C-alpha cells in the first residue's frame, strides 16, 4: 500500500459512465450501461491489466478514456488536470495513444507503412521539415524492431506480428506517456505473442511508459501487469496487485474466472479444482438488480439482489466489490457447485 | 488389417493456387484408438485444420489430397464415393467447427437443423425425430429445450450455439469427434463449460476425440496424446506429459518457453522470426530459419524421425547431434 502512495498518479478515473442508447421499441430507447460507475487510478510507469469476458465493458472503458466516445458522466484526470475542454482533450490525445486488437483492420491498406506511422505527427503538426518527419519514422521503426527500409511498403506485405509492430510504432509517434493497449496480442500466435509482449516490456523500461493493458488472456495479463482490475457487466469487481489478485482472489467471479483458465501443465490441470459457472453473462440491457454477478454466483443469497456492492479495501492494496467476501474467505459461506 | 480405429498414412494435401502449390499437409501419419483424446497443436497455417478436413474428405477447391491414405475401421476414405462417404460423415465421424455463429444456417430454427441431421442418419420418423432432438439438446445442457428448439441461431449465445453444434455432431453417437478449435471463439468461463461437457460425453459414449487447437492450456487439460505440427509436418508426438515436461523438438521447446508462466514473471523467450511462408518452405527442416540451435545439416536435409519411447518421437537434428556428442563422434 505504501509503495503506491509514494508513486505519482498519472491517470485518475472517477465514476466513469458510458451508456449507449438502444432503440427498444417505437420511439423508445433504453440505456445500455457498457461502463457503469468505474473508478481507478494508474500510477506513473506501471501497467494496469484490465480483464473480463467479452461484453463486460473493458474495451469501452479504454475507448472512453481515449475520448473516442463522449462519456456519459464521470471525471478523467491526467497528470492532475481534468480532461474536459477542447484544449485539454487535444493535449491529452497527444500524450496518450492506443494500440488496437486487430492488426489487419487497424492499418489503412492504401497507405505506406511510413505514412501510417507518421499520421499522428501529421494530424498534430509535430514536425517542421520533411527530413524531420523521415528521421522520426526511421527512429520509430527501429524502436519496435522493424527495418526502416520497409517504410515504403504497404501493410499487406507484413505478417500479423510485424503489423502489430507497425501499430505500436504509430502509437509511439507523438512520444506519449500513456498507452492504452486493447487486446494487442490476442490475434497473434503464441510464439509471436511472446515477441510483442517483450517489445511492450522493453519500451516501458526504456521510455518510461505507462500502460492500460486490456486483454482476456489472464496468463498474459498476469505476466505484464503490476496491478489487475477485473470487470464484470460494466463494473470493476476486484482490483489489486497482480500477485494478490492472482494468488488470493477474493471476489467469487475472480475466483471462478481464474479457476476456468486452462494452464499449460498437465499435472496442474489434473489436480486443479474447478468452479464451473452456470449460464452466460446476462445482457447489459437487462442487468440483474443488486450485484450483477448474483445470477451466476455460487454463493449468492437474497441480500445480493437488493444491495449493490461497492469496492472496499480488503487490505494489502486490494479492493473487492462483494457483500460477503469475508464470509466466503472465512468459510462461513460455501459454494454449491464445486467440481 | 490393423486394429486402430483411424489410421492416417503419409497423407499429403495441397492447395493449387496461381502462385504455386501450397503443401498444407505434407506426409502426415498417425493413428487413433478407441476412446483416445488426441490433440493437434500448432500455429496458424501449420496444417491442423486441413488435416481434419482431409480426414472428413470435405476439402474444397483448390485443395486436393495428393497422396496417402486415411483408413477408418479398415475402410479407405480417400477416393471413396460421395454416397458412401455420406454414411460415414456425421454418422461415424463428426466434426465441430471453431465458429458456431457461422456454422449454422441463420434462416432455419435450431431444432429444424438438428432434425435434419437425425433424419439423414437414422430411421426415426415423424414425432420420434422431434423427441430425439429434445433429448439430445437436454443431454448437452440446453435449458428449456422445447422452447430453444424453436428459436433461430441469432437468439443463442456463443456458448449455447457451440452446445447445439455438439448436439448435432453427437446425434448418431459417432466413433470419432473432430473438434476444430471448439472453444477459441468463447470466453474462458464458457470454455470451461464446453470442455467439461465434452469430457463428460466422451466418458459416457466412449468416443475418440481429435482436438485441434493452438491453446496449449486446453490440450494439457484434455488430451492423452499430443502431436505438434509445423509447416504441414508433424515434428513431434508424445503423451501430454512427455510433450510438456520433456520436449525433444526445438520448436516444441520454443513454444513452451513463449507462454507466460503461472509462477513467476520471468521474461518470455519468444521464437524469433516470422511465421513460415508455405509457398517458400526451406529445403531442410522448415523450422531452421527460426531455430536458435540451427546447424548446417538443418538447412540441407529434413531430419529423420527419432524414437524416444513407445509414444514419443521427434524429427530434429539436435537429438542426433546430442547422441553423437555423447558417443564422442563429434565435439
XYZ file of C-alpha atoms in Angstrom:
670
model
C 0.000 0.000 0.000
C 2.741 2.398 0.981
C 4.530 1.573 -2.238
C 1.808 3.139 -4.360
C 1.270 6.093 -2.046
C 4.730 7.346 -2.910
C 4.102 6.908 -6.595
C 2.697 9.679 -8.707
C -0.777 9.208 -10.117
C -0.778 9.564 -13.901
C -4.403 8.863 -14.717
C -7.350 9.020 -12.407
C -10.766 7.853 -13.493
C -13.675 8.657 -11.210
C -17.230 7.336 -11.538
C -16.854 6.928 -15.274
C -20.103 6.060 -17.028
C -20.658 5.238 -20.659
C -24.236 4.487 -21.679
C -25.349 3.790 -25.225
C -28.979 4.450 -26.133
C -30.526 1.345 -27.684
C -33.827 1.501 -29.533
C -36.109 -0.993 -27.820
C -39.419 -0.011 -29.349
C -41.132 2.691 -31.341
C -39.612 5.954 -30.155
C -38.332 4.215 -27.062
C -34.709 3.895 -26.026
C -33.113 2.072 -23.121
C -29.599 2.909 -21.960
C -27.114 0.086 -22.358
C -24.752 0.546 -19.441
C -21.476 -0.528 -21.019
C -19.379 1.123 -18.333
C -21.190 1.810 -15.105
C -19.528 3.823 -12.387
C -15.925 2.762 -12.804
C -13.141 4.366 -10.772
C -9.447 3.568 -10.730
C -6.015 5.136 -10.683
C -2.980 4.346 -12.760
C 0.411 5.262 -11.373
C 3.315 6.526 -13.427
C 5.385 3.790 -15.031
C 3.105 0.897 -14.101
C 0.902 -1.431 -16.113
C -2.693 -1.884 -15.098
C -4.218 -5.005 -16.602
C -7.950 -4.962 -17.288
C -9.526 -8.399 -17.668
C -13.017 -9.697 -18.150
C -15.164 -11.650 -20.569
C -16.416 -10.290 -23.860
C -19.121 -7.703 -23.362
C -18.014 -6.722 -19.870
C -17.014 -3.225 -20.946
C -13.242 -3.392 -20.887
C -12.766 -2.102 -24.437
C -15.413 0.604 -23.919
C -13.547 1.748 -20.802
C -10.369 2.113 -22.854
C -12.109 3.887 -25.701
C -13.975 6.258 -23.400
C -10.743 7.236 -21.662
C -9.198 7.771 -25.095
C -12.088 10.181 -25.856
C -13.292 8.072 -28.765
C -16.779 8.223 -27.243
C -18.354 11.156 -25.468
C -18.587 9.982 -21.892
C -21.995 9.942 -20.231
C -20.684 11.010 -16.871
C -17.604 10.908 -14.712
C -14.263 12.516 -14.369
C -10.941 11.789 -16.041
C -7.815 13.416 -14.667
C -4.467 13.139 -16.420
C -1.332 14.357 -14.638
C -3.599 16.062 -12.124
C -5.502 18.009 -14.775
C -9.065 17.474 -15.899
C -9.692 16.304 -19.420
C -12.766 18.373 -20.232
C -12.230 21.343 -22.541
C -11.253 21.145 -26.188
C -7.667 22.240 -25.465
C -7.292 19.763 -22.627
C -8.602 16.929 -24.781
C -6.234 17.835 -27.616
C -3.309 17.919 -25.255
C -4.396 14.622 -23.704
C -4.614 12.979 -27.108
C -1.014 13.866 -27.885
C 0.188 12.406 -24.602
C -1.948 9.281 -24.885
C -2.281 6.764 -27.646
C -3.766 3.405 -28.372
C -2.775 0.046 -29.831
C -5.666 -1.922 -31.278
C -6.546 -5.589 -31.302
C -6.731 -6.498 -34.934
C -3.506 -5.734 -36.791
C -5.320 -6.422 -40.058
C -8.149 -3.910 -39.890
C -6.411 -1.200 -37.877
C -3.941 -0.294 -40.637
C -5.064 1.538 -43.787
C -4.325 -0.771 -46.748
C -3.803 2.196 -49.092
C -1.153 3.946 -47.036
C 2.523 3.077 -46.903
C 3.879 1.972 -43.551
C 5.823 5.215 -43.243
C 2.677 7.284 -43.730
C 0.731 5.137 -41.268
C 3.373 5.644 -38.601
C 3.666 9.369 -39.274
C -0.070 10.043 -39.383
C -0.284 11.156 -35.725
C 2.579 13.566 -36.456
C 0.706 14.919 -39.486
C -2.501 15.341 -37.510
C -0.853 17.217 -34.660
C 1.707 19.098 -36.850
C 4.607 17.849 -34.822
C 7.455 18.361 -37.319
C 8.947 21.301 -39.103
C 10.544 19.679 -42.133
C 10.092 16.600 -44.311
C 13.540 15.484 -43.198
C 12.498 15.587 -39.558
C 9.413 13.523 -40.339
C 11.520 10.969 -42.203
C 14.019 10.713 -39.347
C 11.230 10.207 -36.870
C 9.741 7.379 -38.951
C 13.116 5.655 -39.112
C 13.667 6.058 -35.401
C 10.227 4.672 -34.555
C 10.619 1.688 -36.853
C 13.936 0.665 -35.383
C 12.491 1.176 -31.893
C 9.883 -1.545 -32.458
C 12.219 -3.866 -34.350
C 11.286 -3.132 -37.954
C 13.748 -2.386 -40.699
C 13.399 1.232 -41.832
C 13.854 0.175 -45.458
C 10.321 -1.192 -45.261
C 8.773 2.251 -44.791
C 7.663 2.441 -48.396
C 5.847 -0.898 -48.314
C 2.160 -1.457 -47.679
C 0.621 -3.193 -44.665
C -0.447 -6.306 -46.569
C 3.192 -7.190 -47.184
C 3.723 -7.847 -43.480
C 2.798 -10.734 -41.185
C 0.491 -10.305 -38.194
C 3.270 -9.772 -35.676
C 5.014 -7.221 -37.868
C 1.739 -5.379 -38.410
C 1.250 -5.148 -34.686
C 4.751 -3.644 -34.502
C 3.644 -1.035 -37.043
C 0.641 -0.289 -34.817
C 2.942 0.138 -31.823
C 5.288 2.423 -33.782
C 2.292 4.587 -34.733
C 1.206 4.717 -31.091
C 4.687 5.928 -30.119
C 4.839 8.655 -32.773
C 3.732 11.533 -30.542
C 6.071 10.480 -27.693
C 3.142 9.611 -25.427
C 3.369 8.979 -21.693
C 0.420 6.650 -21.585
C -0.684 3.908 -23.987
C -3.964 2.034 -23.948
C -3.358 -1.451 -25.333
C -6.658 -3.026 -26.368
C -6.084 -6.780 -26.725
C -2.833 -6.170 -28.611
C -1.715 -9.801 -28.692
C -4.901 -11.846 -28.872
C -4.859 -12.093 -32.674
C -1.304 -13.458 -32.721
C 0.201 -16.932 -32.488
C 1.854 -17.903 -29.207
C 5.430 -17.598 -30.458
C 4.776 -14.163 -31.995
C 2.741 -13.098 -28.976
C 5.809 -13.523 -26.785
C 7.835 -11.284 -29.126
C 5.261 -8.489 -28.901
C 4.923 -8.785 -25.112
C 8.692 -8.443 -24.814
C 8.593 -5.391 -27.092
C 5.995 -3.786 -24.820
C 8.123 -4.521 -21.765
C 11.329 -3.188 -23.326
C 9.601 0.005 -24.461
C 8.197 0.547 -20.997
C 11.638 0.166 -19.452
C 13.397 2.407 -21.964
C 10.787 5.128 -22.420
C 9.115 5.083 -19.015
C 5.675 4.380 -20.463
C 2.514 3.662 -18.531
C 0.071 1.085 -19.905
C -3.550 0.215 -19.535
C -3.399 -3.340 -20.832
C -6.797 -4.701 -21.817
C -6.943 -8.443 -22.525
C -8.980 -11.527 -21.862
C -5.973 -13.854 -21.612
C -5.297 -13.939 -17.899
C -1.842 -15.517 -18.140
C -0.698 -12.713 -20.444
C -2.179 -10.015 -18.206
C -0.644 -11.588 -15.145
C 2.732 -11.612 -16.860
C 2.755 -7.989 -17.967
C 0.771 -6.161 -15.265
C 1.732 -4.668 -11.922
C -1.902 -4.448 -10.926
C -5.026 -6.149 -12.270
C -8.619 -4.940 -12.456
C -11.385 -7.469 -13.114
C -14.573 -6.268 -14.799
C -17.996 -7.851 -14.933
C -21.000 -6.273 -16.661
C -19.625 -2.749 -16.751
C -18.286 -2.693 -13.198
C -14.923 -3.368 -11.615
C -15.445 -6.210 -9.149
C -11.894 -6.573 -7.944
C -8.692 -4.567 -8.308
C -5.306 -5.003 -6.697
C -1.672 -6.001 -7.012
C -1.199 -8.774 -9.564
C 0.131 -11.358 -7.127
C -2.641 -10.693 -4.641
C -5.443 -10.891 -7.193
C -3.986 -13.936 -8.934
C -2.967 -15.908 -5.865
C -5.596 -14.738 -3.381
C -8.689 -13.693 -5.321
C -11.483 -12.533 -3.034
C -14.426 -11.970 -5.364
C -16.334 -15.123 -6.376
C -16.211 -14.028 -10.014
C -12.438 -13.596 -9.993
C -12.167 -16.998 -8.328
C -14.201 -18.773 -10.958
C -12.562 -16.839 -13.793
C -9.119 -17.879 -12.597
C -10.164 -21.464 -11.995
C -11.506 -21.669 -15.564
C -8.179 -20.747 -17.147
C -6.553 -23.824 -18.677
C -2.940 -23.942 -17.501
C -0.405 -25.386 -19.963
C 0.779 -28.011 -17.496
C -0.880 -31.460 -17.417
C -0.063 -32.182 -13.751
C -1.521 -28.886 -12.543
C -4.628 -29.451 -14.625
C -5.174 -32.879 -13.116
C -5.137 -31.547 -9.574
C -6.985 -28.357 -10.353
C -10.327 -27.814 -8.674
C -12.664 -26.019 -10.966
C -15.626 -23.814 -10.244
C -17.684 -24.125 -13.399
C -20.048 -21.190 -13.663
C -23.503 -21.869 -14.939
C -25.113 -19.885 -17.690
C -23.919 -16.902 -19.678
C -23.281 -13.270 -18.883
C -26.675 -11.557 -18.623
C -27.450 -8.919 -21.221
C -26.274 -5.484 -20.064
C -29.640 -4.143 -21.270
C -31.293 -6.231 -18.627
C -28.736 -6.437 -15.859
C -29.740 -8.127 -12.610
C -30.618 -5.910 -9.654
C -28.135 -5.579 -6.830
C -24.905 -7.414 -7.545
C -24.654 -8.050 -11.298
C -22.893 -11.368 -10.748
C -25.518 -12.885 -8.456
C -27.298 -14.841 -11.204
C -24.180 -16.961 -11.761
C -22.610 -16.718 -8.323
C -22.379 -19.971 -6.377
C -22.583 -18.017 -3.105
C -25.478 -15.687 -3.921
C -28.305 -15.091 -1.487
C -31.361 -12.822 -1.389
C -29.422 -9.931 0.024
C -27.300 -9.808 -3.132
C -30.408 -8.898 -5.138
C -31.116 -5.849 -3.031
C -27.805 -4.198 -2.297
C -25.278 -3.045 -4.876
C -21.835 -3.921 -3.548
C -19.210 -1.197 -3.746
C -15.441 -1.596 -3.902
C -13.981 -1.786 -0.423
C -10.402 -2.191 0.653
C -9.635 -5.670 1.939
C -6.062 -4.914 2.938
C -2.770 -5.239 1.099
C -3.770 -2.891 -1.695
C -6.711 -4.928 -2.921
C -10.292 -3.729 -3.391
C -13.268 -6.048 -3.781
C -16.925 -5.387 -4.549
C -18.720 -8.260 -2.833
C -21.031 -8.135 0.174
C -19.819 -11.432 1.540
C -16.130 -11.663 0.615
C -15.177 -12.032 4.255
C -17.696 -14.786 4.971
C -16.532 -16.613 1.859
C -12.897 -16.290 2.873
C -13.610 -17.490 6.412
C -15.537 -20.465 5.061
C -18.868 -19.373 6.554
C -20.337 -19.400 3.055
C -19.561 -22.379 0.834
C -20.171 -22.828 -2.884
C -22.634 -25.434 -4.064
C -21.161 -26.465 -7.387
C -17.510 -27.228 -6.831
C -16.318 -29.910 -9.234
C -5.620 -55.482 -41.065
C -4.892 -53.159 -38.218
C -6.763 -52.687 -35.020
C -6.590 -48.914 -34.947
C -9.859 -47.057 -35.242
C -8.336 -44.445 -37.503
C -5.131 -44.776 -39.417
C -3.661 -41.921 -41.412
C -0.692 -42.827 -43.573
C 1.579 -40.405 -45.443
C -1.291 -38.019 -46.018
C -0.469 -35.182 -48.380
C -2.868 -32.340 -49.079
C -2.016 -29.423 -51.315
C -3.719 -26.252 -52.428
C -3.064 -25.290 -56.019
C -3.166 -21.517 -56.245
C -1.865 -19.270 -59.044
C 1.297 -18.564 -57.070
C 2.106 -22.276 -56.880
C 1.460 -25.383 -54.825
C 0.896 -24.888 -51.103
C 1.715 -28.086 -49.266
C -0.659 -27.597 -46.352
C -0.319 -31.169 -45.117
C 2.901 -32.863 -46.041
C 3.401 -36.533 -45.292
C 1.426 -36.858 -42.087
C 0.880 -40.237 -40.425
C -0.813 -41.063 -37.165
C -3.250 -43.445 -35.549
C -6.152 -43.043 -33.203
C -7.563 -45.749 -30.964
C -10.964 -46.121 -29.405
C -11.595 -43.777 -26.501
C -8.433 -41.759 -27.039
C -8.214 -37.979 -26.993
C -5.601 -36.775 -29.456
C -4.530 -33.154 -29.502
C -3.071 -31.495 -32.575
C -1.317 -28.205 -31.810
C 0.484 -25.725 -33.995
C 0.449 -22.142 -35.213
C -2.000 -20.816 -37.736
C -1.092 -22.197 -41.139
C 0.606 -25.289 -39.754
C -1.967 -27.596 -41.331
C -4.005 -28.662 -38.304
C -7.417 -27.871 -39.756
C -6.544 -29.130 -43.231
C -5.587 -32.463 -41.642
C -9.069 -32.615 -40.112
C -10.778 -31.653 -43.357
C -8.753 -34.273 -45.201
C -9.909 -36.976 -42.796
C -13.519 -35.875 -43.284
C -12.993 -35.518 -47.064
C -14.550 -32.061 -47.010
C -11.804 -30.157 -48.767
C -12.992 -27.703 -51.341
C -11.155 -26.477 -54.422
C -8.311 -25.611 -54.842
C -7.467 -28.070 -52.070
C -6.778 -31.665 -53.016
C -5.470 -34.806 -51.370
C -2.429 -35.666 -53.467
C -1.259 -38.770 -51.686
C -1.547 -41.110 -48.757
C -4.445 -42.847 -47.151
C -6.999 -42.373 -44.414
C -8.378 -45.615 -43.046
C -11.352 -45.674 -40.754
C -12.183 -49.100 -39.343
C -10.061 -50.553 -42.152
C -12.094 -48.768 -44.811
C -10.173 -46.441 -47.126
C -11.755 -42.990 -47.136
C -9.565 -41.362 -49.790
C -11.274 -41.855 -53.130
C -14.459 -43.264 -51.627
C -17.679 -42.311 -53.413
C -19.747 -39.409 -52.075
C -22.689 -41.703 -51.358
C -20.597 -43.985 -49.189
C -18.835 -41.086 -47.528
C -22.171 -39.628 -46.527
C -22.837 -42.757 -44.489
C -19.631 -42.193 -42.541
C -19.608 -38.435 -42.232
C -21.826 -37.347 -39.386
C -22.687 -40.940 -38.505
C -19.266 -42.391 -37.708
C -17.018 -39.331 -37.780
C -18.405 -35.953 -36.802
C -16.823 -32.545 -36.763
C -17.475 -29.345 -34.851
C -16.049 -26.094 -36.109
C -14.454 -23.115 -34.493
C -17.107 -20.514 -35.039
C -20.581 -21.731 -34.096
C -22.107 -18.450 -35.299
C -21.223 -19.086 -38.914
C -21.569 -22.867 -38.906
C -25.343 -22.881 -38.524
C -27.900 -21.744 -41.057
C -29.406 -18.445 -39.881
C -32.770 -18.911 -41.629
C -33.733 -22.249 -40.061
C -34.573 -22.872 -36.429
C -32.033 -24.729 -34.368
C -34.464 -27.607 -33.853
C -35.032 -27.847 -37.573
C -31.304 -28.183 -38.225
C -30.856 -30.926 -35.652
C -33.954 -32.702 -37.062
C -32.257 -32.690 -40.443
C -29.181 -34.456 -39.081
C -31.374 -37.073 -37.393
C -33.483 -37.714 -40.496
C -30.366 -38.066 -42.594
C -28.608 -40.604 -40.417
C -31.272 -42.592 -38.564
C -34.501 -44.376 -39.353
C -36.535 -42.288 -36.951
C -39.710 -40.730 -38.372
C -42.287 -38.092 -37.502
C -42.664 -37.324 -33.822
C -39.714 -39.507 -32.909
C -37.354 -37.127 -34.690
C -38.516 -34.179 -32.642
C -38.353 -36.247 -29.481
C -34.758 -37.202 -30.221
C -33.870 -33.539 -30.860
C -35.241 -32.524 -27.482
C -33.475 -35.448 -25.848
C -30.101 -34.562 -27.338
C -30.481 -30.862 -26.509
C -31.160 -31.814 -22.910
C -28.112 -34.038 -22.945
C -25.789 -31.157 -23.899
C -27.246 -28.942 -21.198
C -29.546 -26.598 -23.105
C -32.180 -25.337 -20.677
C -35.826 -25.368 -21.743
C -35.124 -27.397 -24.923
C -38.732 -27.303 -26.204
C -38.615 -23.523 -26.447
C -34.976 -23.313 -27.549
C -35.532 -25.748 -30.437
C -37.999 -23.283 -31.948
C -35.507 -20.427 -31.851
C -33.086 -19.254 -34.527
C -29.286 -19.271 -34.128
C -29.137 -15.495 -33.553
C -31.179 -15.922 -30.385
C -28.435 -18.081 -28.854
C -25.208 -17.011 -27.189
C -21.864 -18.332 -28.463
C -21.535 -20.964 -25.748
C -25.111 -22.182 -26.272
C -24.580 -22.411 -30.047
C -21.456 -24.492 -29.513
C -23.599 -26.816 -27.399
C -26.043 -27.045 -30.302
C -23.150 -27.875 -32.643
C -22.019 -30.610 -30.268
C -25.596 -31.902 -30.029
C -25.778 -32.107 -33.800
C -22.431 -33.873 -34.015
C -23.494 -36.408 -31.401
C -26.863 -37.311 -32.911
C -25.593 -40.660 -34.178
C -23.139 -41.267 -31.352
C -20.111 -41.170 -33.654
C -16.939 -43.145 -33.039
C -14.759 -40.125 -33.668
C -15.447 -36.485 -32.895
C -13.148 -33.986 -34.565
C -13.210 -30.690 -32.678
C -11.562 -27.921 -34.685
C -10.746 -25.126 -32.213
C -14.075 -25.705 -30.439
C -13.538 -23.102 -27.732
C -11.364 -20.476 -29.416
C -14.275 -18.115 -30.023
C -15.574 -18.471 -26.458
C -14.814 -16.796 -23.143
C -12.857 -18.715 -20.507
C -15.787 -19.428 -18.212
C -17.844 -20.665 -21.181
C -14.802 -22.553 -22.480
C -14.625 -24.373 -19.142
C -18.301 -25.344 -19.505
C -17.810 -26.726 -23.020
C -14.650 -28.657 -22.077
C -16.463 -30.155 -19.095
C -19.338 -31.160 -21.379
C -17.017 -32.764 -23.935
C -15.174 -34.672 -21.238
C -18.449 -35.933 -19.762
C -19.868 -37.018 -23.117
C -16.612 -38.651 -24.109
C -16.682 -40.791 -20.959
C -20.335 -41.646 -21.373
C -20.231 -42.516 -25.068
C -16.659 -43.817 -25.169
C -15.860 -41.969 -28.364
C -12.452 -40.812 -29.566
C -11.736 -37.123 -29.950
C -9.289 -35.298 -32.173
C -8.889 -31.887 -30.592
C -7.328 -29.240 -32.781
C -6.217 -26.101 -31.028
C -3.447 -23.568 -30.648
C -4.098 -23.248 -26.928
C -1.557 -25.332 -25.018
C -3.639 -24.980 -21.863
C -6.589 -26.696 -23.492
C -4.518 -29.676 -24.688
C -2.855 -30.012 -21.283
C -6.329 -30.258 -19.840
C -7.953 -32.692 -22.257
C -5.521 -34.834 -24.210
C -3.861 -38.215 -23.732
C -1.660 -37.867 -26.796
C -0.387 -34.716 -28.453
C 1.161 -34.084 -31.820
C 2.850 -30.831 -32.710
C 2.625 -29.612 -36.295
C 4.826 -27.126 -38.094
C 4.612 -26.229 -41.780
C 2.404 -29.195 -42.642
C 4.504 -31.808 -40.885
C 4.230 -33.482 -37.513
C 7.502 -32.506 -35.852
C 6.914 -34.188 -32.523
C 4.431 -36.501 -30.894
C 4.080 -37.948 -27.441
C 1.892 -38.235 -24.386
C 0.831 -34.971 -22.755
C 3.452 -35.410 -20.049
C 6.248 -36.186 -22.487
C 5.469 -33.117 -24.585
C 5.139 -30.713 -21.673
C 7.902 -31.975 -19.393
C 10.400 -33.498 -21.788
C 10.030 -31.951 -25.243
C 12.515 -33.170 -27.841
C 11.983 -30.811 -30.763
C 13.394 -27.295 -30.713
C 10.059 -25.891 -31.903
C 8.115 -27.541 -29.076
C 10.697 -26.274 -26.600
C 10.409 -22.751 -28.015
C 6.630 -22.879 -27.916
C 6.611 -23.854 -24.248
C 9.091 -21.105 -23.380
C 6.960 -18.442 -25.037
C 3.917 -18.929 -22.809
C 3.776 -16.828 -19.639
C 4.424 -18.869 -16.516
C 1.887 -19.125 -13.719
C 4.523 -18.909 -11.019
C 6.903 -16.095 -11.830
C 7.355 -13.106 -14.075
C 10.472 -14.276 -15.860
C 10.997 -12.639 -19.197
C 9.458 -14.626 -22.024
C 11.759 -16.259 -24.524
C 9.980 -15.917 -27.854
C 10.707 -17.866 -31.002
C 12.479 -15.410 -33.269
C 11.452 -14.555 -36.793
C 8.152 -14.690 -38.599
C 5.668 -17.458 -39.323
C 6.555 -19.672 -42.230
C 5.654 -18.830 -45.809
C 4.151 -22.074 -47.091
C 4.923 -21.176 -50.698
C 8.556 -20.969 -49.832
C 9.410 -23.768 -47.425
C 13.145 -24.130 -46.745
C 14.892 -27.161 -48.150
C 15.888 -28.859 -44.914
C 13.972 -28.514 -41.674
C 11.152 -25.977 -42.094
C 11.826 -24.561 -38.641
C 15.540 -23.943 -39.306
C 15.276 -20.194 -40.143
C 13.750 -19.536 -36.712
C 15.716 -22.114 -34.736
C 18.431 -20.911 -32.383
C 20.233 -24.245 -32.485
C 20.213 -24.357 -36.282
C 23.145 -26.324 -37.728
C 24.434 -26.703 -41.253
C 22.685 -30.004 -41.799
C 19.323 -28.498 -40.771
C 19.405 -26.290 -43.855
C 20.108 -29.163 -46.185
C 18.247 -32.232 -45.089
C 14.951 -32.936 -43.377
C 15.693 -34.649 -40.061
C 14.789 -38.309 -39.716
C 12.293 -39.376 -37.082
C 13.950 -40.358 -33.845
C 12.054 -42.609 -31.468
C 12.453 -41.899 -27.752
C 9.803 -44.123 -26.247
C 6.862 -46.186 -27.339
C 4.852 -42.989 -27.526
C 7.310 -40.173 -28.145
C 9.157 -39.331 -31.338
C 10.545 -36.165 -32.865
C 12.183 -35.008 -36.082
C 15.023 -32.742 -35.047
C 18.733 -32.939 -35.877
C 19.632 -31.717 -32.389
C 18.734 -35.130 -30.994
C 21.023 -36.890 -33.433
C 23.730 -34.345 -32.689
C 23.432 -34.874 -28.939
C 23.711 -38.619 -29.370
C 26.848 -38.296 -31.483
C 28.300 -35.854 -28.986
C 27.589 -38.352 -26.214
C 29.410 -41.103 -28.035
C 32.365 -38.835 -28.760
C 31.980 -38.811 -32.554
C 31.671 -35.003 -32.732
C 32.531 -32.176 -30.411
